[in-house]
Amino acid sequence: MKILKRLCYTLLALLALIVLTPLVMIQFGSAGMATTSKVVLNMVLGYGGEAPDASDIQQQLEVAEGFSVSLYASDLGKIRFLHVTDAGDLLVSRPRSGDIVLLERDRNGDGLPDAQRVLLSSLTRPHGLDIAAGWLYIAESNGVGKIAFDSAQGQTNGSYQRIVDDLDDKGNHWTKTLRVGDDGWLYLSGGSSCNVCEEEDPTRATIMRFRMDGSEFGVYATGLRNSVGLDWAPWNNALYATDNGRDLLGDNFPPCELNRIEKGGFYGWPYVNASTPDPDFGGKNAAATAKNIPPSHEFRAHNAPLGLRFLRYSKVGGFERTALVALHGSWNRSEPDGYKVVSLHWQGDGTIVEQDFLSGFLQGDRLIGRPVDIAEANDGSLYISDDYSGSIYRVVAGKTAVSSRRLELPQQPQGSSKSDPMLGAYSPEQRDHLRRRGEQLFNDYNCSSCHRGAALSGLAERYELNELASFFSAPIPPMPAFPLSAEDREALAVYLLLRPNTD
């Protein structure tokens, strides 16, 4: 019964996709309906958009006074988290392709990485990463591993070793974020398996902590629905984390959160949203509700704060006690909101003031990016990842020329010969067998309850077979990651590409 209830909550969260269409029509009118709903579907189904050019950046993006922004790299696919090495190279995680990419530092000063290469591959949906004491630590969706890493040379040494295994990554919010603390511990966030429910696995909706070798593993803080960004304030070493509020309670509730994380702290979910009891679960656990720690700062509802980075090297005035937060942007509001990087400024009395830092990714019905993470180099340069267009932006103090040269970087693996022409390499019998198997999977997981004909139209124009099958291995949250084998993903992709739009 609990498993069925959890599946129902997951499907309810995804049902918002269907609700969005009429809401968008009300907000934007029929003239803007096609382009705006297309943006929303692109975000949730993971289509993405083209990388912006220099004109887009100059005309659409606005950066805080004292800084300038340029496009650093593009065509990188579904990139997520970042880490700048001491030598200035940029490490980038790509959960869907299961690898870590290294962008070599800009030695020639043209504003672009000198080269790109895959540093590690064959990982299980890698997301968070950090470096400490000559080791590169990587948070995969179901565990944590490490490998010796020479920052000066940008090279790994020896073999990759798992230090934490068997973490749950089913359902929603499967990404894991990892940071190394000054206290010699590794901190790992793991989101909830659902929109709102009482978890059976004690590691879901938490921040965990363990030693650098994986020992002394334990849960550090609870009640955190989906805390994706972690960092410590450099002036007092307090740990903070972003948190994404639940869905399906309207456009303006609940707020997303920034929490100051204390050992043993409980931060409300699923019983309390910020400081307000949840309408569904608020009366289920009075003892837990009484322990709720309210957020240090509230973001607008459904803005989806992800990456969090306290500035340590910036020399620009007014940014001495400041953190940057990437707002990925809403997928379930009638009027889209977020899609920018904001700066949080700690005041002398402890209050926090939020200001726009890098904005303009969404203007009207034109979306050019969804910020995910921020990394700061020791020279004060800032790098911001965007998983919508597969781009990385570079923000520096003062003025900088926007390079017009595009570095040709290899994209994620494209479709194989059996999808070029589409499905042409299958015999009629093979194609029919895969189609029927895919239809069975589509029905078994009740996909039609959330994904109807309009949402699935045009897949053949956007995806090759292998690309669509790869999407199912690391779907865009909140879409669940179902336990599909490689053969299942292939069959489901075949079915969807051949499926007539009859809904």
Short mmCIF file of C-alpha atoms in Angstrom, two decimals:
data_model
loop_
_atom_site.label_atom_id
_atom_site.label_comp_id
_atom_site.label_asym_id
_atom_site.label_seq_id
_atom_site.Cartn_x
_atom_site.Cartn_y
_atom_site.Cartn_z
CA MET A 1 0.00 0.00 0.00
CA LYS A 2 2.82 2.45 0.83
CA ILE A 3 4.52 1.73 -2.49
CA LEU A 4 1.24 2.33 -4.34
CA LYS A 5 0.68 5.56 -2.42
CA ARG A 6 4.19 6.77 -3.28
CA LEU A 7 3.62 5.99 -6.97
CA CYS A 8 0.37 7.95 -6.84
CA TYR A 9 2.14 11.00 -5.39
CA THR A 10 4.78 10.78 -8.11
CA LEU A 11 2.15 10.58 -10.83
CA LEU A 12 0.28 13.50 -9.27
CA ALA A 13 3.42 15.63 -9.49
CA LEU A 14 3.82 14.81 -13.15
CA LEU A 15 0.11 15.39 -13.77
CA ALA A 16 0.91 19.09 -13.42
CA LEU A 17 2.22 18.93 -16.99
CA ILE A 18 -1.30 18.38 -18.24
CA VAL A 19 -2.66 21.18 -16.07
CA LEU A 20 -0.05 23.60 -17.37
CA THR A 21 -1.48 23.83 -20.88
CA PRO A 22 -4.75 25.61 -19.99
CA LEU A 23 -3.00 27.71 -17.33
CA VAL A 24 -0.43 28.91 -19.83
CA MET A 25 -3.21 29.78 -22.27
CA ILE A 26 -4.92 31.88 -19.60
CA GLN A 27 -1.69 33.67 -18.69
CA PHE A 28 -0.30 34.34 -22.14
CA GLY A 29 -3.34 34.15 -24.41
CA SER A 30 -3.76 31.94 -27.44
CA ALA A 31 -1.16 33.88 -29.45
CA GLY A 32 1.61 33.03 -27.00
CA MET A 33 0.30 29.58 -26.19
CA ALA A 34 2.30 27.55 -28.71
CA THR A 35 5.71 29.00 -27.94
CA THR A 36 5.25 29.21 -24.15
CA SER A 37 3.88 25.68 -23.71
CA LYS A 38 6.69 24.44 -25.95
CA VAL A 39 9.21 26.03 -23.57
CA VAL A 40 7.60 24.26 -20.59
CA LEU A 41 7.53 20.89 -22.34
CA ASN A 42 11.11 21.34 -23.46
CA MET A 43 12.18 21.91 -19.86
CA VAL A 44 10.43 18.90 -18.37
CA LEU A 45 11.02 16.44 -21.20
CA GLY A 46 14.65 17.45 -21.46
CA TYR A 47 14.75 18.68 -25.04
CA GLY A 48 16.75 21.80 -24.32
CA GLY A 49 17.56 24.65 -26.65
CA GLU A 50 20.36 26.00 -28.79
CA ALA A 51 23.30 27.77 -27.21
CA PRO A 52 23.00 31.57 -27.19
CA ASP A 53 25.36 33.61 -29.32
CA ALA A 54 27.17 36.83 -28.45
CA SER A 55 24.18 38.90 -29.54
CA ASP A 56 21.85 36.95 -27.22
CA ILE A 57 24.18 37.56 -24.29
CA GLN A 58 24.52 41.28 -24.97
CA GLN A 59 20.82 41.86 -25.60
CA GLN A 60 19.15 39.46 -23.17
CA LEU A 61 21.41 38.81 -20.17
CA GLU A 62 21.98 41.35 -17.41
CA VAL A 63 24.76 40.94 -14.85
CA ALA A 64 25.31 42.82 -11.59
CA GLU A 65 27.18 46.10 -11.68
CA GLY A 66 30.94 45.62 -11.58
CA PHE A 67 30.84 42.32 -13.52
CA SER A 68 30.64 41.19 -17.14
CA VAL A 69 29.46 37.92 -18.66
CA SER A 70 30.49 35.87 -21.69
CA LEU A 71 29.81 32.43 -23.11
CA TYR A 72 32.68 30.15 -22.05
CA ALA A 73 31.66 26.81 -23.58
CA SER A 74 28.66 25.33 -25.36
CA ASP A 75 27.27 22.14 -26.95
CA LEU A 76 28.10 20.18 -23.81
CA GLY A 77 24.75 18.40 -23.43
CA LYS A 78 22.95 17.90 -20.13
CA ILE A 79 25.62 19.30 -17.84
CA ARG A 80 25.01 19.81 -14.13
CA PHE A 81 27.58 20.50 -11.41
CA LEU A 82 30.98 22.18 -11.61
CA HIS A 83 34.30 22.31 -9.81
CA VAL A 84 37.31 24.52 -10.62
CA THR A 85 40.67 22.89 -9.88
CA ASP A 86 43.54 24.80 -8.29
CA ALA A 87 45.16 24.95 -11.73
CA GLY A 88 42.06 26.57 -13.28
CA ASP A 89 40.64 23.59 -15.19
CA LEU A 90 36.87 23.15 -14.96
CA LEU A 91 35.30 19.79 -14.12
CA VAL A 92 31.73 19.24 -15.31
CA SER A 93 29.35 16.40 -14.43
CA ARG A 94 26.98 14.93 -17.01
CA PRO A 95 24.58 12.48 -15.35
CA ARG A 96 22.82 11.40 -18.51
CA SER A 97 25.99 10.37 -20.33
CA GLY A 98 27.55 9.02 -17.13
CA ASP A 99 30.80 10.97 -17.31
CA ILE A 100 32.92 13.82 -15.98
CA VAL A 101 34.31 16.26 -18.54
CA LEU A 102 37.42 18.40 -18.04
CA LEU A 103 37.61 21.79 -19.78
CA GLU A 104 41.24 22.85 -19.93
CA ARG A 105 41.96 26.32 -18.55
CA ASP A 106 42.18 29.30 -20.86
CA ARG A 107 45.95 29.70 -21.26
CA ASN A 108 45.86 31.86 -24.40
CA GLY A 109 43.42 34.42 -23.00
CA ASP A 110 40.76 34.17 -25.70
CA GLY A 111 37.98 33.65 -23.17
CA LEU A 112 37.44 29.99 -24.05
CA PRO A 113 38.74 26.68 -22.69
CA ASP A 114 41.77 25.47 -24.64
CA ALA A 115 40.43 21.93 -25.02
CA GLN A 116 37.95 19.43 -23.69
CA ARG A 117 38.16 15.75 -22.80
CA VAL A 118 36.25 13.11 -20.89
CA LEU A 119 38.04 12.54 -17.61
CA LEU A 120 35.94 9.63 -16.28
CA SER A 121 33.15 7.60 -17.89
CA SER A 122 30.86 4.63 -17.18
CA LEU A 123 29.57 6.25 -13.99
CA THR A 124 26.04 5.96 -12.61
CA ARG A 125 24.44 9.37 -13.12
CA PRO A 126 27.28 11.42 -11.58
CA HIS A 127 26.25 14.80 -10.18
CA GLY A 128 28.15 16.45 -7.30
CA LEU A 129 31.96 16.50 -7.21
CA ASP A 130 34.75 17.93 -5.08
CA ILE A 131 38.52 17.61 -4.61
CA ALA A 132 40.47 17.16 -1.38
CA ALA A 133 43.98 15.93 -0.50
CA GLY A 134 44.73 14.72 -4.03
CA TRP A 135 41.44 12.85 -4.49
CA LEU A 136 38.51 13.60 -6.75
CA TYR A 137 35.23 12.61 -5.05
CA ILE A 138 32.12 11.99 -7.15
CA ALA A 139 28.51 11.59 -6.02
CA GLU A 140 26.75 9.08 -8.25
CA SER A 141 23.01 8.57 -7.89
CA ASN A 142 23.50 5.34 -5.91
CA GLY A 143 26.82 5.89 -4.16
CA VAL A 144 30.06 7.83 -3.84
CA GLY A 145 33.45 7.09 -5.36
CA LYS A 146 36.94 8.58 -5.47
CA ILE A 147 40.01 8.51 -7.69
CA ALA A 148 43.48 10.00 -7.28
CA PHE A 149 43.68 13.28 -9.18
CA ASP A 150 46.66 15.46 -10.13
CA SER A 151 45.24 18.99 -10.34
CA ALA A 152 48.41 20.45 -11.86
CA GLN A 153 48.31 18.01 -14.78
CA GLY A 154 44.54 17.57 -14.92
CA GLN A 155 44.94 13.79 -14.85
CA THR A 156 43.56 10.92 -12.81
CA ASN A 157 45.82 8.18 -11.46
CA GLY A 158 44.96 4.61 -10.58
CA SER A 159 41.48 3.15 -10.48
CA TYR A 160 38.14 4.54 -9.39
CA GLN A 161 37.04 3.26 -5.98
CA ARG A 162 33.56 3.17 -4.50
CA ILE A 163 33.54 4.27 -0.84
CA VAL A 164 29.74 4.36 -0.35
CA ASP A 165 27.37 1.91 -2.05
CA ASP A 166 23.70 0.97 -2.25
CA LEU A 167 22.11 4.39 -1.83
CA ASP A 168 18.53 4.59 -3.07
CA ASP A 169 18.03 6.47 -6.34
CA LYS A 170 14.52 5.40 -7.31
CA GLY A 171 11.69 7.81 -7.93
CA ASN A 172 12.05 11.59 -7.92
CA HIS A 173 15.09 13.67 -6.95
CA TRP A 174 17.72 11.02 -7.66
CA THR A 175 20.64 13.45 -7.90
CA LYS A 176 23.24 13.49 -5.12
CA THR A 177 25.41 16.51 -4.27
CA LEU A 178 28.72 16.13 -2.47
CA ARG A 179 31.00 18.64 -0.75
CA VAL A 180 34.13 18.26 1.36
CA GLY A 181 34.03 20.06 4.70
CA ASP A 182 37.00 21.65 6.48
CA ASP A 183 36.25 19.27 9.35
CA GLY A 184 37.50 16.26 7.37
CA TRP A 185 34.03 14.89 6.60
CA LEU A 186 32.19 14.44 3.32
CA TYR A 187 28.65 15.85 3.17
CA LEU A 188 26.11 14.33 0.77
CA SER A 189 22.58 15.47 -0.01
CA GLY A 190 19.88 13.06 -1.15
CA GLY A 191 16.41 14.26 -2.16
CA SER A 192 13.00 12.71 -1.59
CA SER A 193 11.58 9.90 -3.70
CA CYS A 194 8.26 11.73 -4.12
CA ASN A 195 6.55 15.10 -4.12
CA VAL A 196 5.25 14.61 -0.58
CA CYS A 197 5.20 11.38 1.45
CA GLU A 198 6.62 9.74 4.56
CA GLU A 199 9.83 8.05 3.40
CA GLU A 200 10.69 4.47 4.27
CA ASP A 201 14.39 4.87 3.48
CA PRO A 202 16.03 7.00 6.22
CA THR A 203 18.59 8.45 3.80
CA ARG A 204 16.02 10.11 1.54
CA ALA A 205 15.30 13.83 2.00
CA THR A 206 18.44 14.27 4.10
CA ILE A 207 22.00 15.47 4.24
CA MET A 208 24.38 12.64 5.13
CA ARG A 209 27.92 12.73 6.47
CA PHE A 210 30.84 10.28 6.49
CA ARG A 211 34.62 10.10 6.64
CA MET A 212 36.83 10.46 3.58
CA ASP A 213 37.11 6.68 3.28
CA GLY A 214 33.34 6.16 3.57
CA SER A 215 33.40 5.07 7.22
CA GLU A 216 31.20 6.41 10.04
CA PHE A 217 28.34 6.95 7.59
CA GLY A 218 25.29 8.62 9.13
CA VAL A 219 22.41 11.01 8.54
CA TYR A 220 23.36 14.56 9.52
CA ALA A 221 20.08 16.49 9.00
CA THR A 222 16.55 15.53 7.95
CA GLY A 223 13.33 17.02 6.60
CA LEU A 224 15.05 18.39 3.48
CA ARG A 225 12.90 17.60 0.45
CA ASN A 226 15.57 18.26 -2.18
CA SER A 227 18.69 20.11 -1.01
CA VAL A 228 20.85 20.33 -4.12
CA GLY A 229 23.36 23.05 -3.23
CA LEU A 230 25.69 22.92 -0.20
CA ASP A 231 28.36 25.36 0.97
CA TRP A 232 29.90 26.93 4.07
CA ALA A 233 29.90 30.65 4.87
CA PRO A 234 33.60 31.63 4.94
CA TRP A 235 33.17 34.12 7.82
CA ASN A 236 31.78 31.62 10.37
CA ASN A 237 31.95 28.20 8.63
CA ALA A 238 28.18 27.69 8.99
CA LEU A 239 26.78 25.10 6.56
CA TYR A 240 23.91 26.24 4.32
CA ALA A 241 21.81 24.30 1.79
CA THR A 242 19.16 25.18 -0.76
CA ASP A 243 15.88 23.24 -0.66
CA ASN A 244 13.11 22.87 -3.24
CA GLY A 245 9.55 23.14 -1.90
CA ARG A 246 6.79 20.71 -2.83
CA ASP A 247 4.46 21.03 -5.83
CA LEU A 248 0.69 21.12 -6.44
CA LEU A 249 -0.21 23.78 -3.86
CA GLY A 250 -0.62 26.66 -6.29
CA ASP A 251 1.60 29.22 -7.96
CA ASN A 252 2.80 31.02 -4.85
CA PHE A 253 3.12 28.35 -2.16
CA PRO A 254 5.25 26.93 -0.69
CA PRO A 255 8.43 29.00 -0.87
CA CYS A 256 11.72 27.36 -1.73
CA GLU A 257 14.29 27.64 1.04
CA LEU A 258 17.82 28.37 2.14
CA ASN A 259 18.51 26.55 5.39
CA ARG A 260 21.33 26.81 7.90
CA ILE A 261 22.13 23.17 8.53
CA GLU A 262 22.78 21.97 12.07
CA LYS A 263 23.71 18.45 13.11
CA GLY A 264 20.53 16.60 14.03
CA GLY A 265 18.35 19.41 12.68
CA PHE A 266 14.89 18.76 11.24
CA TYR A 267 13.74 21.12 8.47
CA GLY A 268 10.07 20.32 8.13
CA TRP A 269 9.36 18.14 5.10
CA PRO A 270 6.85 16.56 4.65
CA TYR A 271 4.98 18.00 7.65
CA VAL A 272 5.90 21.68 7.37
CA ASN A 273 6.58 23.95 4.40
CA ALA A 274 8.94 26.68 5.65
CA SER A 275 6.92 27.62 8.77
CA THR A 276 3.44 26.55 7.60
CA PRO A 277 1.97 23.09 8.29
CA ASP A 278 1.47 21.07 5.14
CA PRO A 279 -2.22 20.74 4.14
CA ASP A 280 -1.84 16.99 3.51
CA PHE A 281 0.71 15.92 6.13
CA GLY A 282 0.67 18.72 8.72
CA GLY A 283 -1.34 16.74 11.24
CA LYS A 284 0.43 13.41 10.91
CA ASN A 285 3.41 13.95 13.22
CA ALA A 286 3.05 16.61 15.91
CA ALA A 287 6.41 15.80 17.49
CA ALA A 288 8.29 16.31 14.22
CA THR A 289 6.33 19.46 13.41
CA ALA A 290 7.35 20.96 16.74
CA LYS A 291 11.04 20.40 15.90
CA ASN A 292 10.88 22.22 12.57
CA ILE A 293 13.71 24.71 11.97
CA PRO A 294 12.43 27.55 9.76
CA PRO A 295 14.51 28.64 6.77
CA SER A 296 17.13 31.36 6.95
CA HIS A 297 15.79 32.78 3.68
CA GLU A 298 12.77 32.12 1.47
CA PHE A 299 12.88 32.14 -2.33
CA ARG A 300 9.77 32.61 -4.45
CA ALA A 301 7.68 29.47 -4.83
CA HIS A 302 8.86 26.95 -7.43
CA ASN A 303 11.99 28.94 -8.34
CA ALA A 304 13.96 25.70 -7.79
CA PRO A 305 17.22 26.87 -6.15
CA LEU A 306 20.02 24.44 -7.03
CA GLY A 307 23.72 25.36 -6.86
CA LEU A 308 24.96 27.45 -3.92
CA ARG A 309 28.37 29.13 -3.77
CA PHE A 310 29.75 31.56 -1.21
CA LEU A 311 32.15 34.03 -2.80
CA ARG A 312 35.68 33.81 -1.42
CA TYR A 313 37.86 35.55 -4.02
CA SER A 314 35.70 38.37 -5.40
CA LYS A 315 37.21 41.84 -5.10
CA VAL A 316 34.05 43.70 -6.10
CA GLY A 317 32.65 45.91 -3.37
CA GLY A 318 29.39 44.82 -1.77
CA PHE A 319 30.07 41.11 -2.26
CA GLU A 320 32.13 40.44 0.86
CA ARG A 321 29.49 38.38 2.70
CA THR A 322 27.65 36.99 -0.28
CA ALA A 323 26.50 33.70 -1.77
CA LEU A 324 25.27 33.07 -5.31
CA VAL A 325 22.34 30.73 -5.92
CA ALA A 326 21.28 29.29 -9.28
CA LEU A 327 17.50 29.40 -9.68
CA HIS A 328 16.72 26.68 -12.21
CA GLY A 329 13.24 28.07 -12.79
CA SER A 330 9.70 26.83 -12.38
CA TRP A 331 8.13 24.04 -14.41
CA ASN A 332 4.71 24.10 -12.68
CA ARG A 333 3.56 27.73 -12.48
CA SER A 334 1.02 29.39 -14.77
CA GLU A 335 3.54 32.23 -15.11
CA PRO A 336 7.13 30.89 -15.32
CA ASP A 337 9.48 32.36 -12.72
CA GLY A 338 13.13 32.03 -11.72
CA TYR A 339 15.65 31.23 -14.48
CA LYS A 340 18.45 33.38 -13.10
CA VAL A 341 21.30 33.56 -10.63
CA VAL A 342 20.70 35.64 -7.52
CA SER A 343 23.08 37.00 -4.90
CA LEU A 344 22.30 36.69 -1.20
CA HIS A 345 23.87 39.38 0.99
CA TRP A 346 24.22 38.78 4.74
CA GLN A 347 23.57 41.96 6.72
CA GLY A 348 25.07 42.94 10.07
CA ASP A 349 21.87 41.95 11.90
CA GLY A 350 21.87 38.48 10.32
CA THR A 351 19.12 39.15 7.78
CA ILE A 352 19.64 38.22 4.13
CA VAL A 353 18.91 40.45 1.14
CA GLU A 354 18.31 38.82 -2.26
CA GLN A 355 19.28 40.60 -5.49
CA ASP A 356 19.49 39.61 -9.14
CA PHE A 357 23.04 38.72 -10.18
CA LEU A 358 22.68 37.21 -13.66
CA SER A 359 19.20 37.45 -15.14
CA GLY A 360 17.39 37.55 -18.46
CA PHE A 361 17.47 33.85 -19.38
CA LEU A 362 13.68 33.99 -19.78
CA GLN A 363 12.09 36.99 -21.47
CA GLY A 364 8.49 36.59 -22.51
CA ASP A 365 8.26 33.29 -24.33
CA ARG A 366 11.99 33.11 -25.16
CA LEU A 367 14.09 30.89 -22.92
CA ILE A 368 17.83 30.63 -23.52
CA GLY A 369 19.00 28.88 -20.36
CA ARG A 370 18.34 27.33 -16.95
CA PRO A 371 21.17 27.93 -14.43
CA VAL A 372 22.23 24.89 -12.40
CA ASP A 373 25.50 25.47 -10.54
CA ILE A 374 28.15 28.09 -9.81
CA ALA A 375 31.88 27.54 -9.32
CA GLU A 376 34.48 30.15 -8.35
CA ALA A 377 38.12 30.04 -9.44
CA ASN A 378 40.88 31.34 -7.18
CA ASP A 379 41.25 34.40 -9.46
CA GLY A 380 37.63 35.37 -8.76
CA SER A 381 36.23 34.16 -12.11
CA LEU A 382 32.79 32.61 -11.84
CA TYR A 383 31.44 29.77 -13.97
CA ILE A 384 27.72 29.04 -14.29
CA SER A 385 26.34 25.86 -15.85
CA ASP A 386 23.13 25.71 -17.89
CA ASP A 387 21.59 22.31 -18.60
CA TYR A 388 18.97 23.71 -21.00
CA SER A 389 21.39 24.75 -23.75
CA GLY A 390 24.43 22.79 -22.54
CA SER A 391 26.42 25.99 -21.98
CA ILE A 392 28.77 27.42 -19.38
CA TYR A 393 28.94 31.17 -18.75
CA ARG A 394 31.95 33.00 -17.37
CA VAL A 395 31.46 36.06 -15.16
CA VAL A 396 34.43 38.26 -14.25
CA ALA A 397 34.96 41.56 -12.50
CA GLY A 398 35.12 44.54 -14.85
CA LYS A 399 34.69 44.49 -18.61
CA THR A 400 35.65 41.69 -20.96
CA ALA A 401 35.26 41.12 -24.67
CA VAL A 402 32.74 38.49 -25.71
CA SER A 403 34.54 36.04 -27.96
CA SER A 404 32.93 35.50 -31.37
CA ARG A 405 34.83 32.27 -31.98
CA ARG A 406 33.01 29.08 -31.05
CA LEU A 407 35.17 26.27 -29.76
CA GLU A 408 34.04 23.01 -31.33
CA LEU A 409 33.51 20.68 -28.41
CA PRO A 410 32.36 17.08 -28.84
CA GLN A 411 28.74 16.58 -27.95
CA GLN A 412 27.21 13.70 -26.08
CA PRO A 413 27.04 10.47 -28.08
CA GLN A 414 24.58 10.67 -30.94
CA GLY A 415 22.33 8.01 -32.36
CA SER A 416 23.89 4.90 -33.87
CA SER A 417 23.45 3.55 -37.36
CA LYS A 418 20.29 1.69 -36.38
CA SER A 419 18.50 5.02 -35.90
CA ASP A 420 19.85 6.63 -39.07
CA PRO A 421 17.53 6.44 -40.89
CA MET A 422 15.28 6.16 -37.85
CA LEU A 423 14.67 2.54 -36.90
CA GLY A 424 15.73 1.50 -40.38
CA ALA A 425 18.16 -1.17 -39.23
CA TYR A 426 15.44 -3.25 -37.54
CA SER A 427 13.62 -5.99 -39.38
CA PRO A 428 9.82 -5.65 -39.35
CA GLU A 429 9.66 -8.46 -36.79
CA GLN A 430 12.22 -6.83 -34.49
CA ARG A 431 10.54 -3.46 -34.75
CA ASP A 432 7.11 -4.93 -33.95
CA HIS A 433 8.51 -6.89 -30.98
CA LEU A 434 10.18 -3.78 -29.53
CA ARG A 435 7.10 -1.66 -30.15
CA ARG A 436 4.85 -4.11 -28.28
CA ARG A 437 7.35 -4.40 -25.42
CA GLY A 438 7.58 -0.61 -25.19
CA GLU A 439 3.81 -0.25 -25.17
CA GLN A 440 3.61 -2.74 -22.31
CA LEU A 441 6.16 -0.69 -20.31
CA PHE A 442 4.30 2.52 -21.10
CA ASN A 443 1.11 0.99 -19.71
CA ASP A 444 2.77 -0.79 -16.75
CA TYR A 445 4.18 2.50 -15.45
CA ASN A 446 0.92 4.35 -16.21
CA CYS A 447 2.82 6.92 -18.28
CA SER A 448 -0.35 8.09 -20.03
CA SER A 449 -1.64 9.58 -16.75
CA CYS A 450 0.90 12.38 -17.16
CA HIS A 451 2.14 12.22 -20.75
CA ARG A 452 -0.61 12.56 -23.31
CA GLY A 453 -0.42 12.97 -27.07
CA ALA A 454 0.43 16.67 -27.09
CA ALA A 455 3.33 16.18 -24.71
CA LEU A 456 4.73 13.32 -26.78
CA SER A 457 4.29 14.79 -30.25
CA GLY A 458 7.33 15.57 -32.33
CA LEU A 459 9.68 13.17 -30.52
CA ALA A 460 11.01 11.81 -33.81
CA GLU A 461 11.97 15.34 -34.86
CA ARG A 462 13.90 15.99 -31.65
CA TYR A 463 15.41 12.65 -30.72
CA GLU A 464 17.30 9.90 -32.41
CA LEU A 465 16.62 6.45 -31.00
CA ASN A 466 19.70 6.19 -28.81
CA GLU A 467 19.26 9.73 -27.49
CA LEU A 468 15.70 9.03 -26.37
CA ALA A 469 16.69 5.71 -24.79
CA SER A 470 19.52 7.51 -22.97
CA PHE A 471 17.08 10.11 -21.63
CA PHE A 472 15.20 7.40 -19.69
CA SER A 473 18.37 6.53 -17.76
CA ALA A 474 18.57 10.05 -16.28
CA PRO A 475 15.27 11.90 -16.80
CA ILE A 476 14.81 15.49 -15.79
CA PRO A 477 13.43 15.68 -12.21
CA PRO A 478 10.65 15.48 -11.11
CA MET A 479 10.14 12.73 -13.69
CA PRO A 480 11.03 9.51 -11.86
CA ALA A 481 13.93 7.30 -12.84
CA PHE A 482 12.18 3.98 -13.35
CA PRO A 483 14.20 0.73 -13.02
CA LEU A 484 14.56 0.10 -16.76
CA SER A 485 17.16 -2.17 -18.29
CA ALA A 486 18.98 -1.15 -21.47
CA GLU A 487 16.59 -3.37 -23.43
CA ASP A 488 13.59 -1.76 -21.72
CA ARG A 489 14.82 1.74 -22.58
CA GLU A 490 15.36 0.73 -26.19
CA ALA A 491 11.88 -0.78 -26.44
CA LEU A 492 10.21 2.23 -24.83
CA ALA A 493 12.05 4.58 -27.20
CA VAL A 494 10.97 2.52 -30.22
CA TYR A 495 7.36 2.56 -29.06
CA LEU A 496 7.31 6.33 -28.45
CA LEU A 497 8.95 7.11 -31.78
CA LEU A 498 6.40 4.94 -33.62
CA ARG A 499 3.43 5.83 -31.43
CA PRO A 500 0.60 7.62 -33.25
CA ASN A 501 -0.67 10.78 -31.55
CA THR A 502 -4.26 9.71 -30.95
CA ASP A 503 -4.89 11.18 -27.47
#
